[in-house]
PDB file of C-alpha atoms in Angstrom:
ATOM      1  CA  MET A   1    -163.328 -31.888  67.039  1.00  0.00           C
ATOM      2  CA  ALA A   2    -160.547 -34.528  67.128  1.00  0.00           C
ATOM      3  CA  ALA A   3    -158.132 -31.419  66.456  1.00  0.00           C
ATOM      4  CA  CYS A   4    -159.766 -29.451  69.041  1.00  0.00           C
ATOM      5  CA  SER A   5    -158.905 -32.057  71.888  1.00  0.00           C
ATOM      6  CA  LEU A   6    -155.302 -32.406  70.287  1.00  0.00           C
ATOM      7  CA  PHE A   7    -154.489 -28.916  70.308  1.00  0.00           C
ATOM      8  CA  SER A   8    -156.175 -28.531  73.843  1.00  0.00           C
ATOM      9  CA  TYR A   9    -153.957 -31.382  75.173  1.00  0.00           C
ATOM     10  CA  VAL A  10    -150.768 -30.057  73.559  1.00  0.00           C
ATOM     11  CA  ALA A  11    -151.693 -26.462  74.844  1.00  0.00           C
ATOM     12  CA  ILE A  12    -152.341 -28.118  78.343  1.00  0.00           C
ATOM     13  CA  ALA A  13    -149.918 -30.911  78.831  1.00  0.00           C
ATOM     14  CA  TRP A  14    -146.841 -29.746  76.900  1.00  0.00           C
ATOM     15  CA  MET A  15    -147.029 -26.048  76.604  1.00  0.00           C
ATOM     16  CA  LYS A  16    -148.428 -25.482  80.264  1.00  0.00           C
ATOM     17  CA  VAL A  17    -150.599 -22.657  79.010  1.00  0.00           C
ATOM     18  CA  VAL A  18    -153.431 -23.279  81.567  1.00  0.00           C
ATOM     19  CA  PRO A  19    -153.389 -26.047  84.419  1.00  0.00           C
ATOM     20  CA  LEU A  20    -155.194 -29.175  83.748  1.00  0.00           C
ATOM     21  CA  GLN A  21    -158.562 -29.314  85.648  1.00  0.00           C
ATOM     22  CA  ALA A  22    -159.925 -32.993  86.373  1.00  0.00           C
ATOM     23  CA  ILE A  23    -163.697 -33.466  85.988  1.00  0.00           C
ATOM     24  CA  ARG A  24    -165.203 -32.798  89.877  1.00  0.00           C
ATOM     25  CA  SER A  25    -168.215 -34.917  89.554  1.00  0.00           C
ATOM     26  CA  ARG A  26    -170.792 -37.095  87.657  1.00  0.00           C
ATOM     27  CA  SER A  27    -173.120 -34.074  87.327  1.00  0.00           C
ATOM     28  CA  GLN A  28    -170.226 -31.998  85.779  1.00  0.00           C
ATOM     29  CA  PHE A  29    -169.436 -34.866  83.294  1.00  0.00           C
ATOM     30  CA  LEU A  30    -173.330 -35.239  82.261  1.00  0.00           C
ATOM     31  CA  LYS A  31    -173.202 -31.486  81.557  1.00  0.00           C
ATOM     32  CA  ILE A  32    -170.290 -31.790  79.449  1.00  0.00           C
ATOM     33  CA  ALA A  33    -171.577 -34.970  77.650  1.00  0.00           C
ATOM     34  CA  ALA A  34    -174.935 -32.983  77.168  1.00  0.00           C
ATOM     35  CA  LEU A  35    -173.045 -29.975  75.758  1.00  0.00           C
ATOM     36  CA  SER A  36    -171.381 -32.212  73.163  1.00  0.00           C
ATOM     37  CA  ALA A  37    -174.621 -33.983  72.201  1.00  0.00           C
ATOM     38  CA  ILE A  38    -176.553 -30.624  71.710  1.00  0.00           C
ATOM     39  CA  PHE A  39    -173.403 -29.352  69.659  1.00  0.00           C
ATOM     40  CA  CYS A  40    -173.743 -32.257  67.390  1.00  0.00           C
ATOM     41  CA  PHE A  41    -177.350 -31.893  67.027  1.00  0.00           C
ATOM     42  CA  SER A  42    -176.952 -28.303  66.005  1.00  0.00           C
ATOM     43  CA  VAL A  43    -174.105 -29.091  63.607  1.00  0.00           C
ATOM     44  CA  VAL A  44    -176.027 -32.115  61.947  1.00  0.00           C
ATOM     45  CA  SER A  45    -179.410 -30.106  61.880  1.00  0.00           C
ATOM     46  CA  GLY A  46    -177.853 -26.870  60.293  1.00  0.00           C
ATOM     47  CA  ASN A  47    -176.099 -29.025  57.502  1.00  0.00           C
ATOM     48  CA  ILE A  48    -179.524 -30.859  56.651  1.00  0.00           C
ATOM     49  CA  SER A  49    -181.194 -27.417  56.538  1.00  0.00           C
ATOM     50  CA  LEU A  50    -178.948 -26.345  54.060  1.00  0.00           C
ATOM     51  CA  ARG A  51    -179.929 -29.044  51.697  1.00  0.00           C
ATOM     52  CA  TYR A  52    -183.507 -27.137  51.514  1.00  0.00           C
ATOM     53  CA  LEU A  53    -182.665 -23.541  52.000  1.00  0.00           C
ATOM     54  CA  PRO A  54    -180.326 -21.032  50.555  1.00  0.00           C
ATOM     55  CA  VAL A  55    -177.360 -19.742  52.897  1.00  0.00           C
ATOM     56  CA  SER A  56    -178.657 -16.340  52.911  1.00  0.00           C
ATOM     57  CA  PHE A  57    -182.133 -17.626  54.518  1.00  0.00           C
ATOM     58  CA  ASN A  58    -180.388 -20.059  56.609  1.00  0.00           C
ATOM     59  CA  GLN A  59    -178.494 -17.274  58.019  1.00  0.00           C
ATOM     60  CA  ALA A  60    -181.297 -14.918  58.496  1.00  0.00           C
ATOM     61  CA  ILE A  61    -183.110 -17.589  60.734  1.00  0.00           C
ATOM     62  CA  GLY A  62    -180.207 -17.799  62.673  1.00  0.00           C
ATOM     63  CA  ALA A  63    -180.402 -14.419  63.699  1.00  0.00           C
ATOM     64  CA  THR A  64    -183.299 -15.518  65.866  1.00  0.00           C
ATOM     65  CA  THR A  65    -180.810 -17.152  67.994  1.00  0.00           C
ATOM     66  CA  PRO A  66    -180.386 -14.406  70.608  1.00  0.00           C
ATOM     67  CA  PHE A  67    -184.320 -15.015  71.244  1.00  0.00           C
ATOM     68  CA  PHE A  68    -183.947 -18.591  71.935  1.00  0.00           C
ATOM     69  CA  THR A  69    -180.967 -17.683  74.142  1.00  0.00           C
ATOM     70  CA  ALA A  70    -182.789 -15.303  76.222  1.00  0.00           C
ATOM     71  CA  PHE A  71    -185.449 -17.845  76.733  1.00  0.00           C
ATOM     72  CA  PHE A  72    -182.917 -20.669  77.859  1.00  0.00           C
ATOM     73  CA  ALA A  73    -181.145 -18.468  80.107  1.00  0.00           C
ATOM     74  CA  TYR A  74    -184.091 -17.471  81.932  1.00  0.00           C
ATOM     75  CA  ILE A  75    -185.491 -20.966  82.162  1.00  0.00           C
ATOM     76  CA  MET A  76    -182.314 -22.683  83.210  1.00  0.00           C
ATOM     77  CA  THR A  77    -180.545 -19.990  85.128  1.00  0.00           C
ATOM     78  CA  PHE A  78    -183.297 -17.181  86.053  1.00  0.00           C
ATOM     79  CA  LYS A  79    -181.459 -14.602  84.829  1.00  0.00           C
ATOM     80  CA  ARG A  80    -183.390 -11.523  83.602  1.00  0.00           C
ATOM     81  CA  GLU A  81    -182.301  -8.793  81.436  1.00  0.00           C
ATOM     82  CA  ALA A  82    -183.567  -5.455  81.370  1.00  0.00           C
ATOM     83  CA  TRP A  83    -186.814  -5.148  79.553  1.00  0.00           C
ATOM     84  CA  VAL A  84    -185.466  -2.835  77.127  1.00  0.00           C
ATOM     85  CA  THR A  85    -182.854  -5.708  76.166  1.00  0.00           C
ATOM     86  CA  TYR A  86    -185.667  -7.953  75.372  1.00  0.00           C
ATOM     87  CA  ALA A  87    -187.616  -5.411  73.598  1.00  0.00           C
ATOM     88  CA  ALA A  88    -184.605  -5.018  71.275  1.00  0.00           C
ATOM     89  CA  LEU A  89    -184.972  -8.741  70.386  1.00  0.00           C
ATOM     90  CA  ILE A  90    -188.370  -8.187  68.637  1.00  0.00           C
ATOM     91  CA  PRO A  91    -187.067  -6.493  65.441  1.00  0.00           C
ATOM     92  CA  VAL A  92    -184.815  -9.390  65.503  1.00  0.00           C
ATOM     93  CA  VAL A  93    -187.320 -11.931  65.244  1.00  0.00           C
ATOM     94  CA  MET A  94    -189.863 -10.136  63.294  1.00  0.00           C
ATOM     95  CA  GLY A  95    -187.253  -9.475  60.434  1.00  0.00           C
ATOM     96  CA  VAL A  96    -186.962 -13.144  59.987  1.00  0.00           C
ATOM     97  CA  VAL A  97    -190.606 -13.749  60.169  1.00  0.00           C
ATOM     98  CA  ILE A  98    -191.109 -11.095  57.196  1.00  0.00           C
ATOM     99  CA  ALA A  99    -187.940 -12.552  55.239  1.00  0.00           C
ATOM    100  CA  SER A 100    -189.425 -16.064  55.333  1.00  0.00           C
ATOM    101  CA  GLY A 101    -192.727 -15.143  54.424  1.00  0.00           C
ATOM    102  CA  SER A 102    -191.369 -13.830  51.260  1.00  0.00           C
ATOM    103  CA  GLU A 103    -188.541 -16.178  50.569  1.00  0.00           C
ATOM    104  CA  PRO A 104    -188.537 -17.765  46.941  1.00  0.00           C
ATOM    105  CA  SER A 105    -186.707 -20.716  48.235  1.00  0.00           C
ATOM    106  CA  PHE A 106    -188.888 -21.612  51.462  1.00  0.00           C
ATOM    107  CA  HIS A 107    -189.146 -25.163  52.235  1.00  0.00           C
ATOM    108  CA  LEU A 108    -191.195 -26.103  55.466  1.00  0.00           C
ATOM    109  CA  PHE A 109    -189.033 -28.979  56.361  1.00  0.00           C
ATOM    110  CA  GLY A 110    -186.022 -26.984  55.820  1.00  0.00           C
ATOM    111  CA  PHE A 111    -187.357 -24.287  57.844  1.00  0.00           C
ATOM    112  CA  ILE A 112    -188.393 -26.546  60.664  1.00  0.00           C
ATOM    113  CA  ILE A 113    -184.847 -28.210  61.001  1.00  0.00           C
ATOM    114  CA  CYS A 114    -183.217 -24.669  60.747  1.00  0.00           C
ATOM    115  CA  ILE A 115    -185.268 -23.415  63.651  1.00  0.00           C
ATOM    116  CA  ALA A 116    -184.476 -26.853  65.806  1.00  0.00           C
ATOM    117  CA  ALA A 117    -180.635 -26.195  64.903  1.00  0.00           C
ATOM    118  CA  THR A 118    -180.912 -22.358  65.879  1.00  0.00           C
ATOM    119  CA  ALA A 119    -182.598 -23.398  69.403  1.00  0.00           C
ATOM    120  CA  ALA A 120    -179.906 -26.294  69.891  1.00  0.00           C
ATOM    121  CA  ARG A 121    -177.374 -23.460  69.117  1.00  0.00           C
ATOM    122  CA  ALA A 122    -178.860 -21.445  71.648  1.00  0.00           C
ATOM    123  CA  LEU A 123    -179.033 -24.198  74.432  1.00  0.00           C
ATOM    124  CA  LYS A 124    -175.533 -24.938  73.742  1.00  0.00           C
ATOM    125  CA  THR A 125    -174.383 -21.368  74.663  1.00  0.00           C
ATOM    126  CA  VAL A 126    -176.276 -21.347  77.845  1.00  0.00           C
ATOM    127  CA  VAL A 127    -175.085 -24.763  78.943  1.00  0.00           C
ATOM    128  CA  GLN A 128    -171.296 -23.856  78.025  1.00  0.00           C
ATOM    129  CA  GLY A 129    -171.869 -20.587  80.240  1.00  0.00           C
ATOM    130  CA  LEU A 130    -172.779 -22.812  83.268  1.00  0.00           C
ATOM    131  CA  LEU A 131    -169.711 -24.730  82.742  1.00  0.00           C
ATOM    132  CA  LEU A 132    -167.598 -21.768  82.138  1.00  0.00           C
ATOM    133  CA  GLN A 133    -169.012 -19.280  84.750  1.00  0.00           C
ATOM    134  CA  SER A 134    -170.509 -21.611  87.484  1.00  0.00           C
ATOM    135  CA  ASP A 135    -168.484 -21.435  90.872  1.00  0.00           C
ATOM    136  CA  GLY A 136    -169.205 -24.843  91.678  1.00  0.00           C
ATOM    137  CA  GLU A 137    -168.248 -26.267  88.288  1.00  0.00           C
ATOM    138  CA  LYS A 138    -166.130 -23.711  86.753  1.00  0.00           C
ATOM    139  CA  LEU A 139    -163.619 -25.002  83.927  1.00  0.00           C
ATOM    140  CA  ASN A 140    -161.381 -22.885  81.777  1.00  0.00           C
ATOM    141  CA  SER A 141    -161.945 -22.699  78.216  1.00  0.00           C
ATOM    142  CA  MET A 142    -159.247 -25.059  76.951  1.00  0.00           C
ATOM    143  CA  ASN A 143    -160.112 -27.678  79.580  1.00  0.00           C
ATOM    144  CA  LEU A 144    -163.984 -27.823  78.444  1.00  0.00           C
ATOM    145  CA  LEU A 145    -162.513 -28.226  74.792  1.00  0.00           C
ATOM    146  CA  LEU A 146    -160.220 -31.081  76.156  1.00  0.00           C
ATOM    147  CA  TYR A 147    -163.238 -32.946  77.544  1.00  0.00           C
ATOM    148  CA  MET A 148    -166.082 -31.911  75.004  1.00  0.00           C
ATOM    149  CA  ALA A 149    -164.556 -32.792  71.716  1.00  0.00           C
ATOM    150  CA  PRO A 150    -163.900 -36.343  72.053  1.00  0.00           C
ATOM    151  CA  ILE A 151    -167.379 -37.076  73.048  1.00  0.00           C
ATOM    152  CA  ALA A 152    -168.645 -34.944  70.109  1.00  0.00           C
ATOM    153  CA  VAL A 153    -166.445 -37.026  68.009  1.00  0.00           C
ATOM    154  CA  VAL A 154    -167.756 -40.273  69.162  1.00  0.00           C
ATOM    155  CA  LEU A 155    -171.403 -38.808  68.214  1.00  0.00           C
ATOM    156  CA  LEU A 156    -170.466 -37.214  64.780  1.00  0.00           C
ATOM    157  CA  VAL A 157    -168.666 -39.971  63.275  1.00  0.00           C
ATOM    158  CA  PRO A 158    -171.558 -42.448  62.952  1.00  0.00           C
ATOM    159  CA  ALA A 159    -173.615 -39.429  61.743  1.00  0.00           C
ATOM    160  CA  THR A 160    -171.284 -38.596  59.105  1.00  0.00           C
ATOM    161  CA  LEU A 161    -171.012 -42.273  57.916  1.00  0.00           C
ATOM    162  CA  ILE A 162    -174.753 -42.401  57.530  1.00  0.00           C
ATOM    163  CA  MET A 163    -175.384 -38.788  55.896  1.00  0.00           C
ATOM    164  CA  GLU A 164    -172.228 -38.679  53.669  1.00  0.00           C
ATOM    165  CA  ASP A 165    -171.681 -42.145  51.938  1.00  0.00           C
ATOM    166  CA  ASN A 166    -168.192 -43.300  51.371  1.00  0.00           C
ATOM    167  CA  VAL A 167    -166.954 -39.909  52.651  1.00  0.00           C
ATOM    168  CA  LEU A 168    -163.691 -41.580  53.915  1.00  0.00           C
ATOM    169  CA  GLY A 169    -162.817 -43.200  50.509  1.00  0.00           C
ATOM    170  CA  ILE A 170    -163.807 -40.047  48.729  1.00  0.00           C
ATOM    171  CA  THR A 171    -161.314 -38.226  50.896  1.00  0.00           C
ATOM    172  CA  ILE A 172    -158.528 -40.364  50.307  1.00  0.00           C
ATOM    173  CA  GLN A 173    -159.159 -40.460  46.666  1.00  0.00           C
ATOM    174  CA  GLN A 174    -159.183 -36.681  46.440  1.00  0.00           C
ATOM    175  CA  ALA A 175    -155.599 -36.475  48.887  1.00  0.00           C
ATOM    176  CA  LYS A 176    -154.189 -39.183  46.294  1.00  0.00           C
ATOM    177  CA  LYS A 177    -155.185 -37.032  43.325  1.00  0.00           C
ATOM    178  CA  ASP A 178    -154.045 -33.798  44.961  1.00  0.00           C
ATOM    179  CA  TRP A 179    -151.849 -33.899  48.178  1.00  0.00           C
ATOM    180  CA  GLY A 180    -152.712 -30.121  48.483  1.00  0.00           C
ATOM    181  CA  ILE A 181    -155.934 -30.925  50.154  1.00  0.00           C
ATOM    182  CA  LEU A 182    -154.230 -32.309  53.309  1.00  0.00           C
ATOM    183  CA  PRO A 183    -152.754 -28.580  54.569  1.00  0.00           C
ATOM    184  CA  LEU A 184    -156.290 -27.288  53.703  1.00  0.00           C
ATOM    185  CA  LEU A 185    -157.786 -29.575  56.275  1.00  0.00           C
ATOM    186  CA  ALA A 186    -155.020 -29.165  58.788  1.00  0.00           C
ATOM    187  CA  VAL A 187    -155.643 -25.309  58.297  1.00  0.00           C
ATOM    188  CA  ASN A 188    -159.331 -26.045  58.551  1.00  0.00           C
ATOM    189  CA  SER A 189    -158.788 -28.016  61.753  1.00  0.00           C
ATOM    190  CA  ALA A 190    -156.806 -25.347  63.352  1.00  0.00           C
ATOM    191  CA  THR A 191    -159.349 -22.653  62.549  1.00  0.00           C
ATOM    192  CA  ALA A 192    -162.010 -24.471  63.967  1.00  0.00           C
ATOM    193  CA  TYR A 193    -160.318 -25.066  67.122  1.00  0.00           C
ATOM    194  CA  PHE A 194    -159.574 -21.110  67.354  1.00  0.00           C
ATOM    195  CA  VAL A 195    -163.213 -20.489  66.655  1.00  0.00           C
ATOM    196  CA  ASN A 196    -164.590 -22.594  69.373  1.00  0.00           C
ATOM    197  CA  LEU A 197    -161.951 -21.509  72.014  1.00  0.00           C
ATOM    198  CA  THR A 198    -162.957 -17.901  71.243  1.00  0.00           C
ATOM    199  CA  ASN A 199    -166.474 -18.790  71.370  1.00  0.00           C
ATOM    200  CA  PHE A 200    -166.045 -20.263  74.879  1.00  0.00           C
ATOM    201  CA  LEU A 201    -163.817 -17.139  76.071  1.00  0.00           C
ATOM    202  CA  VAL A 202    -166.263 -14.603  74.811  1.00  0.00           C
ATOM    203  CA  THR A 203    -169.037 -16.834  76.899  1.00  0.00           C
ATOM    204  CA  LYS A 204    -166.715 -16.712  79.832  1.00  0.00           C
ATOM    205  CA  TYR A 205    -166.214 -13.226  80.175  1.00  0.00           C
ATOM    206  CA  THR A 206    -169.466 -11.769  78.725  1.00  0.00           C
ATOM    207  CA  SER A 207    -172.896 -13.835  78.585  1.00  0.00           C
ATOM    208  CA  PRO A 208    -174.312 -16.520  76.413  1.00  0.00           C
ATOM    209  CA  LEU A 209    -176.777 -13.767  74.872  1.00  0.00           C
ATOM    210  CA  THR A 210    -174.006 -11.335  73.825  1.00  0.00           C
ATOM    211  CA  LEU A 211    -172.203 -14.028  72.215  1.00  0.00           C
ATOM    212  CA  GLN A 212    -175.228 -14.810  70.011  1.00  0.00           C
ATOM    213  CA  VAL A 213    -175.860 -11.360  69.312  1.00  0.00           C
ATOM    214  CA  LEU A 214    -172.513 -10.865  68.130  1.00  0.00           C
ATOM    215  CA  GLY A 215    -172.609 -13.812  66.079  1.00  0.00           C
ATOM    216  CA  ASN A 216    -175.759 -12.018  64.086  1.00  0.00           C
ATOM    217  CA  ALA A 217    -172.974  -9.466  62.934  1.00  0.00           C
ATOM    218  CA  LYS A 218    -171.317 -12.438  61.265  1.00  0.00           C
ATOM    219  CA  GLY A 219    -174.680 -13.660  59.980  1.00  0.00           C
ATOM    220  CA  ALA A 220    -175.337 -10.494  58.202  1.00  0.00           C
ATOM    221  CA  VAL A 221    -171.931 -10.445  56.539  1.00  0.00           C
ATOM    222  CA  ALA A 222    -172.727 -14.244  55.512  1.00  0.00           C
ATOM    223  CA  VAL A 223    -176.317 -13.229  54.003  1.00  0.00           C
ATOM    224  CA  VAL A 224    -174.935 -10.649  51.812  1.00  0.00           C
ATOM    225  CA  VAL A 225    -171.664 -12.820  50.793  1.00  0.00           C
ATOM    226  CA  SER A 226    -174.043 -15.712  49.715  1.00  0.00           C
ATOM    227  CA  ILE A 227    -176.333 -13.416  47.796  1.00  0.00           C
ATOM    228  CA  LEU A 228    -173.208 -12.244  45.840  1.00  0.00           C
ATOM    229  CA  LEU A 229    -171.559 -15.635  45.451  1.00  0.00           C
ATOM    230  CA  PHE A 230    -174.409 -17.863  44.854  1.00  0.00           C
ATOM    231  CA  ARG A 231    -176.833 -15.526  43.291  1.00  0.00           C
ATOM    232  CA  ASN A 232    -179.842 -16.594  45.462  1.00  0.00           C
ATOM    233  CA  PRO A 233    -183.039 -15.002  44.500  1.00  0.00           C
ATOM    234  CA  VAL A 234    -184.146 -12.370  47.039  1.00  0.00           C
ATOM    235  CA  THR A 235    -187.171 -10.287  47.140  1.00  0.00           C
ATOM    236  CA  VAL A 236    -187.436  -6.495  48.377  1.00  0.00           C
ATOM    237  CA  VAL A 237    -189.719  -7.653  51.207  1.00  0.00           C
ATOM    238  CA  GLY A 238    -186.932 -10.183  51.851  1.00  0.00           C
ATOM    239  CA  MET A 239    -184.332  -7.786  51.864  1.00  0.00           C
ATOM    240  CA  ILE A 240    -186.209  -5.453  54.107  1.00  0.00           C
ATOM    241  CA  GLY A 241    -186.955  -8.346  56.586  1.00  0.00           C
ATOM    242  CA  TYR A 242    -182.950  -8.865  56.681  1.00  0.00           C
ATOM    243  CA  SER A 243    -182.502  -5.010  57.231  1.00  0.00           C
ATOM    244  CA  ILE A 244    -185.026  -5.065  60.315  1.00  0.00           C
ATOM    245  CA  THR A 245    -183.051  -8.140  61.840  1.00  0.00           C
ATOM    246  CA  VAL A 246    -179.756  -6.237  61.296  1.00  0.00           C
ATOM    247  CA  ILE A 247    -181.397  -2.988  63.117  1.00  0.00           C
ATOM    248  CA  GLY A 248    -182.686  -5.251  65.812  1.00  0.00           C
ATOM    249  CA  VAL A 249    -179.003  -6.258  66.488  1.00  0.00           C
ATOM    250  CA  VAL A 250    -177.850  -2.881  66.690  1.00  0.00           C
ATOM    251  CA  LEU A 251    -180.716  -1.944  68.894  1.00  0.00           C
ATOM    252  CA  TYR A 252    -179.776  -4.693  71.207  1.00  0.00           C
ATOM    253  CA  SER A 253    -176.112  -3.841  71.526  1.00  0.00           C
ATOM    254  CA  GLU A 254    -177.243  -0.211  72.558  1.00  0.00           C
ATOM    255  CA  ALA A 255    -179.595  -1.496  75.119  1.00  0.00           C
ATOM    256  CA  LYS A 256    -176.973  -3.990  76.621  1.00  0.00           C
ATOM    257  CA  LYS A 257    -174.389  -1.162  76.581  1.00  0.00           C
ATOM    258  CA  ARG A 258    -176.886   1.328  78.504  1.00  0.00           C
ATOM    259  CA  SER A 259    -177.970  -1.618  80.710  1.00  0.00           C
ATOM    260  CA  SER A 260    -174.211  -2.439  81.611  1.00  0.00           C
ATOM    261  CA  LYS A 261    -173.697   1.558  82.379  1.00  0.00           C
ATOM    262  CA  GLN A 262    -176.741   1.769  84.545  1.00  0.00           C
ATOM    263  CA  SER A 263    -175.884  -1.384  86.608  1.00  0.00           C
ATOM    264  CA  GLU A 264    -172.418   0.072  87.171  1.00  0.00           C
ATOM    265  CA  THR A 265    -173.819   3.131  88.533  1.00  0.00           C
TER     266      THR A 265
END
């Protein structure tokens, strides 16, 4: 997140990609701070859940994010989708329920933490949508990253020091053994910046719900890759559940497309 703030500052102040936007009000600042806190909670909770759940199952639970996004969007913005769109979310959720019931590596605490991380991810998407799309408090993507990232750093550093014992010393020791890790860290930081930037841009020009459904396509690929790489045990029922979730994502995309065409006409 420190790299996100640095890259945004360079792009805004030096390269003049977009104009610098000042924070307009205390309310806007509190929303940015809340966005940072929610982001940090989702990251920390997601990492904790990986201690108890395999990556494939973790990604399958994450596929329910559109459901939580639709819920928070309605509660916070009173934005309603067509009933067909909501109906398409049912198989997305049911697939995960089926997969979790047959998951060989199921762990209750890990499951609860993963659900909490998923809900936080959805809430973050809705809040960032308010900051990027609201007429009264609209920020462009780079400026939002510029203000959000430093707050996230302040929150994540203590969590990192508590959860990862002697992480700084281990990193320095690894760098002394192999300097090649430093370019890898730099590339990872730059990639994280562009991931967050494109995340904000998709939210700005589409909607929070569409962003999360698109993310499910990535999740489906992650499930397959994790099974192939880590050899996680998966039952037939579990695979059926994952498949139902993917089908739900496809149905949502089609329902959203038809809804958009009807609203245009």
